[in-house]
């Protein structure tokens, strides 16, 4: 490159704040960071272009940036070009070059925030298109300008701090960003507070944006929320600015004690009622409503020794709700005086002053009302024997009136008596039966009968009391046990089987049922000679034979007794079938029993059976021989003797086979003359072979083994095809249907078509006479006359 032009480029670069390596100019520390530092020595100065700096937002366009020139050709003999982003890559058209002079121009406004530098490639060619210089890099650096305002990350910053916090307590942090070059003052941000309430309670760090308290005096009850206006500016606080808000909320602490709105409260409460609210106690608290620092808790200190009152807190109003939890009695106490204390759920700060009215006096006046009668014992439980006669006394179910200062009269009535079993005296409450209660009544639950009795007073308005009368129906032993089952079977041998299991049931309830006692009837002492009874458990016994008795039905009489007081017993019949049993102890039925009872087959019986069998064989043999000799004999001709009564055989006419030697498709031996069959027959163990079979291959091939794996099936099929082609007992073709081979050497000769003879001689069909009746007819029709 020309030295004069290089110095001119150096001056131009000096005006733009760059260095091109000209002596006296300041060289940047790193021009090409992607290249290694050159070694010491003389560097060729031609065709080396240092980075070019240009300010973003440049208005005078097109603007010349640099001129490149090659010293390899005379002026006008070089063509220059550039490539890269901003030229032929996006964004296109930003830079251009005069191909004859080598001047590079800026054609569009640059934005450093989008692209901070461009890397282009410069080329120099002669007029013939040959390369004069190696392509070199042309780097254009976009210089930042303060064209972007700082921006807060959010419009409103929020923070919390407890009231009464010490100075320097962290509250929140404001953050902002600037799109300008962070290495320049264009992005050097500073924070400040423009507005806040007086006095100045908060400060902000100008570098980090942290907001902290600066002095004491934060009181949520005075000011609960603070609003600050924040500002951020670039150029270290002297450039472009932006604003945002900060909302700081004070968190409540329990620094205010609750207090009653007045010193004394008056309420009224009715007697004989419970779980009712009778009054409200108002309190005051300056802390945050709804928080534990505000929620009140009440305690009754004095005046309620029996725990008849309770105070709960209304969560919406923070009032104390006074209620009666146990019924009051006007006749016992007409007025109650309570001392009540109020506190917060959260503990009070030690430095907080206590309220002046944290205690109050509550006076409760009891109101006299008409109270309902009260049964002296409710429920009343009593018992009665089952089957009690009408008029049997049950109980006196009486009540008293708690209103001692009022003269009232009580009366009684039934409210619930499902069986209408009871009768109640209306004046005294005396209860008795009016009929017999059935033991099978569905209203008896586990032996108990329940009725409801009412007691009324005659006040205005009247009051009614409800009493429950529970009557236990006592069980009476009035049923004897019953045998179950009343019959059974038993082995005739005493040592066989497990005996006959006997059970019993009783309609009475415990303790008038089991254990049951099983006895042989004492009226028949002879039963004990052959039979025995042994108790198994509380409800079952086992019957056994002492000696072998005659098989058949035996009727026994048993005596069953329960354990009630007094006990009930009942003599009952038992039908026992004595039978012959097998080895497993079960009775054998019918022929099986007869065979089992027999000691064996006698010799005479065995001889009779054998004689019967021999006689049967002698009678059957002549009949079989006669049938055999009556069968028609086959002599001359394959179908001899069958004329008009000939029955057709079912033949497949659509299967042609491969001629006489195709023994697999069709058995050709059926068409041979009977006189030739014996001569042509071969042993069964060796199939007939073809006439062209070599003597060395007379032995049949060994049988093949099926493949053990599906992957070997293809080899098995191929081997089978080769074996079929080499099988000497079938025609040398791999198909079962062969239409063009009929073999040779047929003794029947050629069977031409009836109308296919072209000679003058008639064809001889006399050979068909030996082929049976149907072929004989064919010979008669077409043979010589």
JSON list of N, CA and C in Angstrom, two decimals, residues 442-507:
[
{"chain": "A", "resi": 442, "resn": "UNK", "atom": "N", "xyz": [-91.39, -57.50, 68.53]},
{"chain": "A", "resi": 442, "resn": "UNK", "atom": "CA", "xyz": [-90.22, -56.89, 67.87]},
{"chain": "A", "resi": 442, "resn": "UNK", "atom": "C", "xyz": [-89.66, -55.70, 68.63]},
{"chain": "A", "resi": 443, "resn": "UNK", "atom": "N", "xyz": [-90.38, -55.22, 69.63]},
{"chain": "A", "resi": 443, "resn": "UNK", "atom": "CA", "xyz": [-89.92, -54.06, 70.40]},
{"chain": "A", "resi": 443, "resn": "UNK", "atom": "C", "xyz": [-89.10, -54.48, 71.61]},
{"chain": "A", "resi": 444, "resn": "UNK", "atom": "N", "xyz": [-88.86, -55.75, 71.76]},
{"chain": "A", "resi": 444, "resn": "UNK", "atom": "CA", "xyz": [-87.95, -56.24, 72.79]},
{"chain": "A", "resi": 444, "resn": "UNK", "atom": "C", "xyz": [-86.54, -56.25, 72.21]},
{"chain": "A", "resi": 445, "resn": "UNK", "atom": "N", "xyz": [-85.66, -55.42, 72.72]},
{"chain": "A", "resi": 445, "resn": "UNK", "atom": "CA", "xyz": [-84.28, -55.32, 72.26]},
{"chain": "A", "resi": 445, "resn": "UNK", "atom": "C", "xyz": [-83.37, -55.83, 73.35]},
{"chain": "A", "resi": 446, "resn": "UNK", "atom": "N", "xyz": [-82.80, -57.04, 73.08]},
{"chain": "A", "resi": 446, "resn": "UNK", "atom": "CA", "xyz": [-81.90, -57.68, 74.04]},
{"chain": "A", "resi": 446, "resn": "UNK", "atom": "C", "xyz": [-82.56, -57.85, 75.40]},
{"chain": "A", "resi": 447, "resn": "UNK", "atom": "N", "xyz": [-83.86, -58.15, 75.37]},
{"chain": "A", "resi": 447, "resn": "UNK", "atom": "CA", "xyz": [-84.58, -58.40, 76.62]},
{"chain": "A", "resi": 447, "resn": "UNK", "atom": "C", "xyz": [-85.07, -57.16, 77.32]},
{"chain": "A", "resi": 448, "resn": "UNK", "atom": "N", "xyz": [-85.00, -55.98, 76.70]},
{"chain": "A", "resi": 448, "resn": "UNK", "atom": "CA", "xyz": [-85.43, -54.72, 77.32]},
{"chain": "A", "resi": 448, "resn": "UNK", "atom": "C", "xyz": [-86.59, -54.14, 76.51]},
{"chain": "A", "resi": 449, "resn": "UNK", "atom": "N", "xyz": [-87.54, -53.57, 77.28]},
{"chain": "A", "resi": 449, "resn": "UNK", "atom": "CA", "xyz": [-88.69, -52.87, 76.69]},
{"chain": "A", "resi": 449, "resn": "UNK", "atom": "C", "xyz": [-88.63, -51.42, 77.15]},
{"chain": "A", "resi": 450, "resn": "UNK", "atom": "N", "xyz": [-88.76, -50.47, 76.19]},
{"chain": "A", "resi": 450, "resn": "UNK", "atom": "CA", "xyz": [-88.60, -49.05, 76.51]},
{"chain": "A", "resi": 450, "resn": "UNK", "atom": "C", "xyz": [-89.90, -48.31, 76.28]},
{"chain": "A", "resi": 451, "resn": "UNK", "atom": "N", "xyz": [-90.28, -47.47, 77.27]},
{"chain": "A", "resi": 451, "resn": "UNK", "atom": "CA", "xyz": [-91.47, -46.61, 77.18]},
{"chain": "A", "resi": 451, "resn": "UNK", "atom": "C", "xyz": [-91.10, -45.21, 77.62]},
{"chain": "A", "resi": 452, "resn": "UNK", "atom": "N", "xyz": [-91.83, -44.21, 77.13]},
{"chain": "A", "resi": 452, "resn": "UNK", "atom": "CA", "xyz": [-91.57, -42.80, 77.46]},
{"chain": "A", "resi": 452, "resn": "UNK", "atom": "C", "xyz": [-92.81, -42.25, 78.17]},
{"chain": "A", "resi": 453, "resn": "UNK", "atom": "N", "xyz": [-92.57, -41.66, 79.36]},
{"chain": "A", "resi": 453, "resn": "UNK", "atom": "CA", "xyz": [-93.62, -41.09, 80.20]},
{"chain": "A", "resi": 453, "resn": "UNK", "atom": "C", "xyz": [-93.43, -39.59, 80.25]},
{"chain": "A", "resi": 454, "resn": "UNK", "atom": "N", "xyz": [-94.53, -38.81, 80.18]},
{"chain": "A", "resi": 454, "resn": "UNK", "atom": "CA", "xyz": [-94.50, -37.36, 80.24]},
{"chain": "A", "resi": 454, "resn": "UNK", "atom": "C", "xyz": [-95.07, -36.88, 81.56]},
{"chain": "A", "resi": 455, "resn": "UNK", "atom": "N", "xyz": [-94.47, -35.78, 82.10]},
{"chain": "A", "resi": 455, "resn": "UNK", "atom": "CA", "xyz": [-94.96, -35.11, 83.30]},
{"chain": "A", "resi": 455, "resn": "UNK", "atom": "C", "xyz": [-95.26, -33.66, 82.94]},
{"chain": "A", "resi": 456, "resn": "UNK", "atom": "N", "xyz": [-96.50, -33.19, 83.20]},
{"chain": "A", "resi": 456, "resn": "UNK", "atom": "CA", "xyz": [-96.94, -31.84, 82.82]},
{"chain": "A", "resi": 456, "resn": "UNK", "atom": "C", "xyz": [-97.26, -31.05, 84.09]},
{"chain": "A", "resi": 457, "resn": "UNK", "atom": "N", "xyz": [-96.92, -29.73, 84.02]},
{"chain": "A", "resi": 457, "resn": "UNK", "atom": "CA", "xyz": [-97.43, -28.84, 85.08]},
{"chain": "A", "resi": 457, "resn": "UNK", "atom": "C", "xyz": [-98.58, -28.04, 84.51]},
{"chain": "A", "resi": 458, "resn": "UNK", "atom": "N", "xyz": [-99.28, -27.29, 85.42]},
{"chain": "A", "resi": 458, "resn": "UNK", "atom": "CA", "xyz": [-100.46, -26.53, 84.99]},
{"chain": "A", "resi": 458, "resn": "UNK", "atom": "C", "xyz": [-100.20, -25.03, 85.00]},
{"chain": "A", "resi": 459, "resn": "UNK", "atom": "N", "xyz": [-98.89, -24.64, 84.86]},
{"chain": "A", "resi": 459, "resn": "UNK", "atom": "CA", "xyz": [-98.57, -23.21, 84.81]},
{"chain": "A", "resi": 459, "resn": "UNK", "atom": "C", "xyz": [-98.91, -22.66, 83.44]},
{"chain": "A", "resi": 460, "resn": "UNK", "atom": "N", "xyz": [-98.69, -21.35, 83.30]},
{"chain": "A", "resi": 460, "resn": "UNK", "atom": "CA", "xyz": [-98.98, -20.68, 82.03]},
{"chain": "A", "resi": 460, "resn": "UNK", "atom": "C", "xyz": [-97.72, -19.92, 81.60]},
{"chain": "A", "resi": 461, "resn": "UNK", "atom": "N", "xyz": [-97.09, -20.33, 80.53]},
{"chain": "A", "resi": 461, "resn": "UNK", "atom": "CA", "xyz": [-97.41, -21.52, 79.72]},
{"chain": "A", "resi": 461, "resn": "UNK", "atom": "C", "xyz": [-96.95, -22.79, 80.43]},
{"chain": "A", "resi": 462, "resn": "UNK", "atom": "N", "xyz": [-97.60, -23.92, 80.16]},
{"chain": "A", "resi": 462, "resn": "UNK", "atom": "CA", "xyz": [-97.22, -25.17, 80.84]},
{"chain": "A", "resi": 462, "resn": "UNK", "atom": "C", "xyz": [-95.88, -25.69, 80.32]},
{"chain": "A", "resi": 463, "resn": "UNK", "atom": "N", "xyz": [-95.21, -26.46, 81.18]},
{"chain": "A", "resi": 463, "resn": "UNK", "atom": "CA", "xyz": [-93.94, -27.09, 80.80]},
{"chain": "A", "resi": 463, "resn": "UNK", "atom": "C", "xyz": [-94.07, -28.60, 80.97]},
{"chain": "A", "resi": 464, "resn": "UNK", "atom": "N", "xyz": [-93.32, -29.31, 80.17]},
{"chain": "A", "resi": 464, "resn": "UNK", "atom": "CA", "xyz": [-93.42, -30.78, 80.14]},
{"chain": "A", "resi": 464, "resn": "UNK", "atom": "C", "xyz": [-92.02, -31.37, 80.30]},
{"chain": "A", "resi": 465, "resn": "UNK", "atom": "N", "xyz": [-91.97, -32.46, 81.08]},
{"chain": "A", "resi": 465, "resn": "UNK", "atom": "CA", "xyz": [-90.73, -33.22, 81.25]},
{"chain": "A", "resi": 465, "resn": "UNK", "atom": "C", "xyz": [-90.91, -34.59, 80.62]},
{"chain": "A", "resi": 466, "resn": "UNK", "atom": "N", "xyz": [-89.84, -35.13, 80.07]},
{"chain": "A", "resi": 466, "resn": "UNK", "atom": "CA", "xyz": [-89.85, -36.42, 79.41]},
{"chain": "A", "resi": 466, "resn": "UNK", "atom": "C", "xyz": [-88.98, -37.39, 80.20]},
{"chain": "A", "resi": 467, "resn": "UNK", "atom": "N", "xyz": [-89.59, -38.55, 80.53]},
{"chain": "A", "resi": 467, "resn": "UNK", "atom": "CA", "xyz": [-88.84, -39.57, 81.26]},
{"chain": "A", "resi": 467, "resn": "UNK", "atom": "C", "xyz": [-88.86, -40.89, 80.50]},
{"chain": "A", "resi": 468, "resn": "UNK", "atom": "N", "xyz": [-87.78, -41.63, 80.60]},
{"chain": "A", "resi": 468, "resn": "UNK", "atom": "CA", "xyz": [-87.64, -42.92, 79.91]},
{"chain": "A", "resi": 468, "resn": "UNK", "atom": "C", "xyz": [-87.74, -44.03, 80.94]},
{"chain": "A", "resi": 469, "resn": "UNK", "atom": "N", "xyz": [-88.66, -44.98, 80.70]},
{"chain": "A", "resi": 469, "resn": "UNK", "atom": "CA", "xyz": [-88.86, -46.14, 81.57]},
{"chain": "A", "resi": 469, "resn": "UNK", "atom": "C", "xyz": [-88.35, -47.37, 80.81]},
{"chain": "A", "resi": 470, "resn": "UNK", "atom": "N", "xyz": [-87.30, -47.98, 81.33]},
{"chain": "A", "resi": 470, "resn": "UNK", "atom": "CA", "xyz": [-86.70, -49.17, 80.71]},
{"chain": "A", "resi": 470, "resn": "UNK", "atom": "C", "xyz": [-87.01, -50.37, 81.60]},
{"chain": "A", "resi": 471, "resn": "UNK", "atom": "N", "xyz": [-87.67, -51.39, 81.01]},
{"chain": "A", "resi": 471, "resn": "UNK", "atom": "CA", "xyz": [-88.10, -52.57, 81.75]},
{"chain": "A", "resi": 471, "resn": "UNK", "atom": "C", "xyz": [-87.36, -53.77, 81.19]},
{"chain": "A", "resi": 472, "resn": "UNK", "atom": "N", "xyz": [-86.64, -54.46, 82.05]},
{"chain": "A", "resi": 472, "resn": "UNK", "atom": "CA", "xyz": [-85.95, -55.68, 81.66]},
{"chain": "A", "resi": 472, "resn": "UNK", "atom": "C", "xyz": [-86.90, -56.85, 81.82]},
{"chain": "A", "resi": 473, "resn": "UNK", "atom": "N", "xyz": [-87.14, -57.59, 80.75]},
{"chain": "A", "resi": 473, "resn": "UNK", "atom": "CA", "xyz": [-88.02, -58.75, 80.79]},
{"chain": "A", "resi": 473, "resn": "UNK", "atom": "C", "xyz": [-87.17, -59.95, 81.20]},
{"chain": "A", "resi": 474, "resn": "UNK", "atom": "N", "xyz": [-87.41, -60.42, 82.42]},
{"chain": "A", "resi": 474, "resn": "UNK", "atom": "CA", "xyz": [-86.62, -61.52, 82.95]},
{"chain": "A", "resi": 474, "resn": "UNK", "atom": "C", "xyz": [-87.05, -62.83, 82.31]},
{"chain": "A", "resi": 475, "resn": "UNK", "atom": "N", "xyz": [-86.09, -63.60, 81.88]},
{"chain": "A", "resi": 475, "resn": "UNK", "atom": "CA", "xyz": [-86.36, -64.86, 81.22]},
{"chain": "A", "resi": 475, "resn": "UNK", "atom": "C", "xyz": [-86.83, -65.89, 82.24]},
{"chain": "A", "resi": 476, "resn": "UNK", "atom": "N", "xyz": [-87.84, -66.68, 81.85]},
{"chain": "A", "resi": 476, "resn": "UNK", "atom": "CA", "xyz": [-88.40, -67.76, 82.66]},
{"chain": "A", "resi": 476, "resn": "UNK", "atom": "C", "xyz": [-88.20, -69.06, 81.91]},
{"chain": "A", "resi": 477, "resn": "UNK", "atom": "N", "xyz": [-87.76, -70.09, 82.61]},
{"chain": "A", "resi": 477, "resn": "UNK", "atom": "CA", "xyz": [-87.50, -71.37, 81.98]},
{"chain": "A", "resi": 477, "resn": "UNK", "atom": "C", "xyz": [-88.82, -72.09, 81.75]},
{"chain": "A", "resi": 478, "resn": "UNK", "atom": "N", "xyz": [-89.42, -71.85, 80.58]},
{"chain": "A", "resi": 478, "resn": "UNK", "atom": "CA", "xyz": [-90.72, -72.44, 80.28]},
{"chain": "A", "resi": 478, "resn": "UNK", "atom": "C", "xyz": [-90.69, -73.30, 79.02]},
{"chain": "A", "resi": 479, "resn": "UNK", "atom": "N", "xyz": [-89.52, -73.64, 78.53]},
{"chain": "A", "resi": 479, "resn": "UNK", "atom": "CA", "xyz": [-89.40, -74.51, 77.36]},
{"chain": "A", "resi": 479, "resn": "UNK", "atom": "C", "xyz": [-88.35, -75.57, 77.63]},
{"chain": "A", "resi": 480, "resn": "UNK", "atom": "N", "xyz": [-88.67, -76.80, 77.25]},
{"chain": "A", "resi": 480, "resn": "UNK", "atom": "CA", "xyz": [-87.72, -77.90, 77.36]},
{"chain": "A", "resi": 480, "resn": "UNK", "atom": "C", "xyz": [-86.89, -77.96, 76.09]},
{"chain": "A", "resi": 481, "resn": "UNK", "atom": "N", "xyz": [-85.68, -78.49, 76.17]},
{"chain": "A", "resi": 481, "resn": "UNK", "atom": "CA", "xyz": [-84.85, -78.60, 74.95]},
{"chain": "A", "resi": 481, "resn": "UNK", "atom": "C", "xyz": [-85.42, -79.60, 73.96]},
{"chain": "A", "resi": 482, "resn": "UNK", "atom": "N", "xyz": [-85.13, -79.36, 72.67]},
{"chain": "A", "resi": 482, "resn": "UNK", "atom": "CA", "xyz": [-85.60, -80.23, 71.60]},
{"chain": "A", "resi": 482, "resn": "UNK", "atom": "C", "xyz": [-84.40, -80.88, 70.92]},
{"chain": "A", "resi": 483, "resn": "UNK", "atom": "N", "xyz": [-84.56, -82.18, 70.57]},
{"chain": "A", "resi": 483, "resn": "UNK", "atom": "CA", "xyz": [-83.50, -82.94, 69.93]},
{"chain": "A", "resi": 483, "resn": "UNK", "atom": "C", "xyz": [-83.32, -82.48, 68.48]},
{"chain": "A", "resi": 484, "resn": "UNK", "atom": "N", "xyz": [-82.08, -82.36, 68.06]},
{"chain": "A", "resi": 484, "resn": "UNK", "atom": "CA", "xyz": [-81.79, -81.92, 66.70]},
{"chain": "A", "resi": 484, "resn": "UNK", "atom": "C", "xyz": [-80.48, -82.57, 66.24]},
{"chain": "A", "resi": 485, "resn": "UNK", "atom": "N", "xyz": [-80.56, -83.48, 65.24]},
{"chain": "A", "resi": 485, "resn": "UNK", "atom": "CA", "xyz": [-81.73, -83.91, 64.48]},
{"chain": "A", "resi": 485, "resn": "UNK", "atom": "C", "xyz": [-82.42, -85.08, 65.18]},
{"chain": "A", "resi": 486, "resn": "UNK", "atom": "N", "xyz": [-83.69, -85.35, 64.83]},
{"chain": "A", "resi": 486, "resn": "UNK", "atom": "CA", "xyz": [-84.40, -86.44, 65.50]},
{"chain": "A", "resi": 486, "resn": "UNK", "atom": "C", "xyz": [-84.11, -87.81, 64.90]},
{"chain": "A", "resi": 487, "resn": "UNK", "atom": "N", "xyz": [-83.20, -87.93, 63.93]},
{"chain": "A", "resi": 487, "resn": "UNK", "atom": "CA", "xyz": [-82.88, -89.21, 63.31]},
{"chain": "A", "resi": 487, "resn": "UNK", "atom": "C", "xyz": [-81.46, -89.18, 62.80]},
{"chain": "A", "resi": 488, "resn": "UNK", "atom": "N", "xyz": [-80.94, -90.41, 62.45]},
{"chain": "A", "resi": 488, "resn": "UNK", "atom": "CA", "xyz": [-79.59, -90.49, 61.93]},
{"chain": "A", "resi": 488, "resn": "UNK", "atom": "C", "xyz": [-79.24, -91.93, 61.63]},
{"chain": "A", "resi": 489, "resn": "UNK", "atom": "N", "xyz": [-78.00, -92.16, 61.20]},
{"chain": "A", "resi": 489, "resn": "UNK", "atom": "CA", "xyz": [-77.53, -93.49, 60.85]},
{"chain": "A", "resi": 489, "resn": "UNK", "atom": "C", "xyz": [-76.29, -93.81, 61.66]},
{"chain": "A", "resi": 490, "resn": "UNK", "atom": "N", "xyz": [-76.04, -95.15, 61.83]},
{"chain": "A", "resi": 490, "resn": "UNK", "atom": "CA", "xyz": [-74.96, -95.61, 62.68]},
{"chain": "A", "resi": 490, "resn": "UNK", "atom": "C", "xyz": [-74.43, -96.91, 62.09]},
{"chain": "A", "resi": 491, "resn": "UNK", "atom": "N", "xyz": [-73.13, -97.15, 62.16]},
{"chain": "A", "resi": 491, "resn": "UNK", "atom": "CA", "xyz": [-72.53, -98.38, 61.66]},
{"chain": "A", "resi": 491, "resn": "UNK", "atom": "C", "xyz": [-72.91, -99.54, 62.56]},
{"chain": "A", "resi": 492, "resn": "UNK", "atom": "N", "xyz": [-73.10, -100.70, 61.93]},
{"chain": "A", "resi": 492, "resn": "UNK", "atom": "CA", "xyz": [-73.51, -101.88, 62.71]},
{"chain": "A", "resi": 492, "resn": "UNK", "atom": "C", "xyz": [-72.36, -102.41, 63.56]},
{"chain": "A", "resi": 493, "resn": "UNK", "atom": "N", "xyz": [-71.12, -102.15, 63.14]},
{"chain": "A", "resi": 493, "resn": "UNK", "atom": "CA", "xyz": [-69.98, -102.57, 63.94]},
{"chain": "A", "resi": 493, "resn": "UNK", "atom": "C", "xyz": [-69.65, -101.49, 64.96]},
{"chain": "A", "resi": 494, "resn": "UNK", "atom": "N", "xyz": [-69.52, -101.82, 66.24]},
{"chain": "A", "resi": 494, "resn": "UNK", "atom": "CA", "xyz": [-69.26, -100.79, 67.27]},
{"chain": "A", "resi": 494, "resn": "UNK", "atom": "C", "xyz": [-67.96, -100.03, 67.03]},
{"chain": "A", "resi": 495, "resn": "UNK", "atom": "N", "xyz": [-66.96, -100.71, 66.44]},
{"chain": "A", "resi": 495, "resn": "UNK", "atom": "CA", "xyz": [-65.66, -100.05, 66.26]},
{"chain": "A", "resi": 495, "resn": "UNK", "atom": "C", "xyz": [-65.54, -99.29, 64.95]},
{"chain": "A", "resi": 496, "resn": "UNK", "atom": "N", "xyz": [-66.60, -99.21, 64.15]},
{"chain": "A", "resi": 496, "resn": "UNK", "atom": "CA", "xyz": [-66.58, -98.49, 62.88]},
{"chain": "A", "resi": 496, "resn": "UNK", "atom": "C", "xyz": [-67.31, -97.16, 63.02]},
{"chain": "A", "resi": 497, "resn": "UNK", "atom": "N", "xyz": [-66.80, -96.15, 62.29]},
{"chain": "A", "resi": 497, "resn": "UNK", "atom": "CA", "xyz": [-67.45, -94.84, 62.28]},
{"chain": "A", "resi": 497, "resn": "UNK", "atom": "C", "xyz": [-67.20, -94.08, 63.57]},
{"chain": "A", "resi": 498, "resn": "UNK", "atom": "N", "xyz": [-67.68, -92.85, 63.57]},
{"chain": "A", "resi": 498, "resn": "UNK", "atom": "CA", "xyz": [-67.50, -91.96, 64.73]},
{"chain": "A", "resi": 498, "resn": "UNK", "atom": "C", "xyz": [-68.74, -91.85, 65.57]},
{"chain": "A", "resi": 499, "resn": "UNK", "atom": "N", "xyz": [-69.74, -92.69, 65.33]},
{"chain": "A", "resi": 499, "resn": "UNK", "atom": "CA", "xyz": [-70.97, -92.60, 66.11]},
{"chain": "A", "resi": 499, "resn": "UNK", "atom": "C", "xyz": [-71.92, -91.58, 65.53]},
{"chain": "A", "resi": 500, "resn": "UNK", "atom": "N", "xyz": [-73.04, -91.39, 66.19]},
{"chain": "A", "resi": 500, "resn": "UNK", "atom": "CA", "xyz": [-74.07, -90.45, 65.77]},
{"chain": "A", "resi": 500, "resn": "UNK", "atom": "C", "xyz": [-74.02, -89.22, 66.66]},
{"chain": "A", "resi": 501, "resn": "UNK", "atom": "N", "xyz": [-73.77, -88.04, 66.03]},
{"chain": "A", "resi": 501, "resn": "UNK", "atom": "CA", "xyz": [-73.68, -86.78, 66.77]},
{"chain": "A", "resi": 501, "resn": "UNK", "atom": "C", "xyz": [-75.08, -86.23, 66.97]},
{"chain": "A", "resi": 502, "resn": "UNK", "atom": "N", "xyz": [-75.44, -85.96, 68.25]},
{"chain": "A", "resi": 502, "resn": "UNK", "atom": "CA", "xyz": [-76.76, -85.46, 68.61]},
{"chain": "A", "resi": 502, "resn": "UNK", "atom": "C", "xyz": [-76.62, -84.07, 69.20]},
{"chain": "A", "resi": 503, "resn": "UNK", "atom": "N", "xyz": [-77.55, -83.17, 68.85]},
{"chain": "A", "resi": 503, "resn": "UNK", "atom": "CA", "xyz": [-77.58, -81.83, 69.39]},
{"chain": "A", "resi": 503, "resn": "UNK", "atom": "C", "xyz": [-78.95, -81.48, 69.93]},
{"chain": "A", "resi": 504, "resn": "UNK", "atom": "N", "xyz": [-79.05, -80.31, 70.58]},
{"chain": "A", "resi": 504, "resn": "UNK", "atom": "CA", "xyz": [-80.31, -79.87, 71.17]},
{"chain": "A", "resi": 504, "resn": "UNK", "atom": "C", "xyz": [-80.41, -78.36, 71.07]},
{"chain": "A", "resi": 505, "resn": "UNK", "atom": "N", "xyz": [-81.63, -77.85, 70.99]},
{"chain": "A", "resi": 505, "resn": "UNK", "atom": "CA", "xyz": [-81.92, -76.42, 70.97]},
{"chain": "A", "resi": 505, "resn": "UNK", "atom": "C", "xyz": [-82.98, -76.11, 72.02]},
{"chain": "A", "resi": 506, "resn": "UNK", "atom": "N", "xyz": [-82.99, -74.84, 72.44]},
{"chain": "A", "resi": 506, "resn": "UNK", "atom": "CA", "xyz": [-83.93, -74.41, 73.48]},
{"chain": "A", "resi": 506, "resn": "UNK", "atom": "C", "xyz": [-84.39, -73.01, 73.15]},
{"chain": "A", "resi": 507, "resn": "UNK", "atom": "N", "xyz": [-85.69, -72.76, 73.20]},
{"chain": "A", "resi": 507, "resn": "UNK", "atom": "CA", "xyz": [-86.23, -71.43, 72.91]},
{"chain": "A", "resi": 507, "resn": "UNK", "atom": "C", "xyz": [-85.96, -70.44, 74.02]}
]
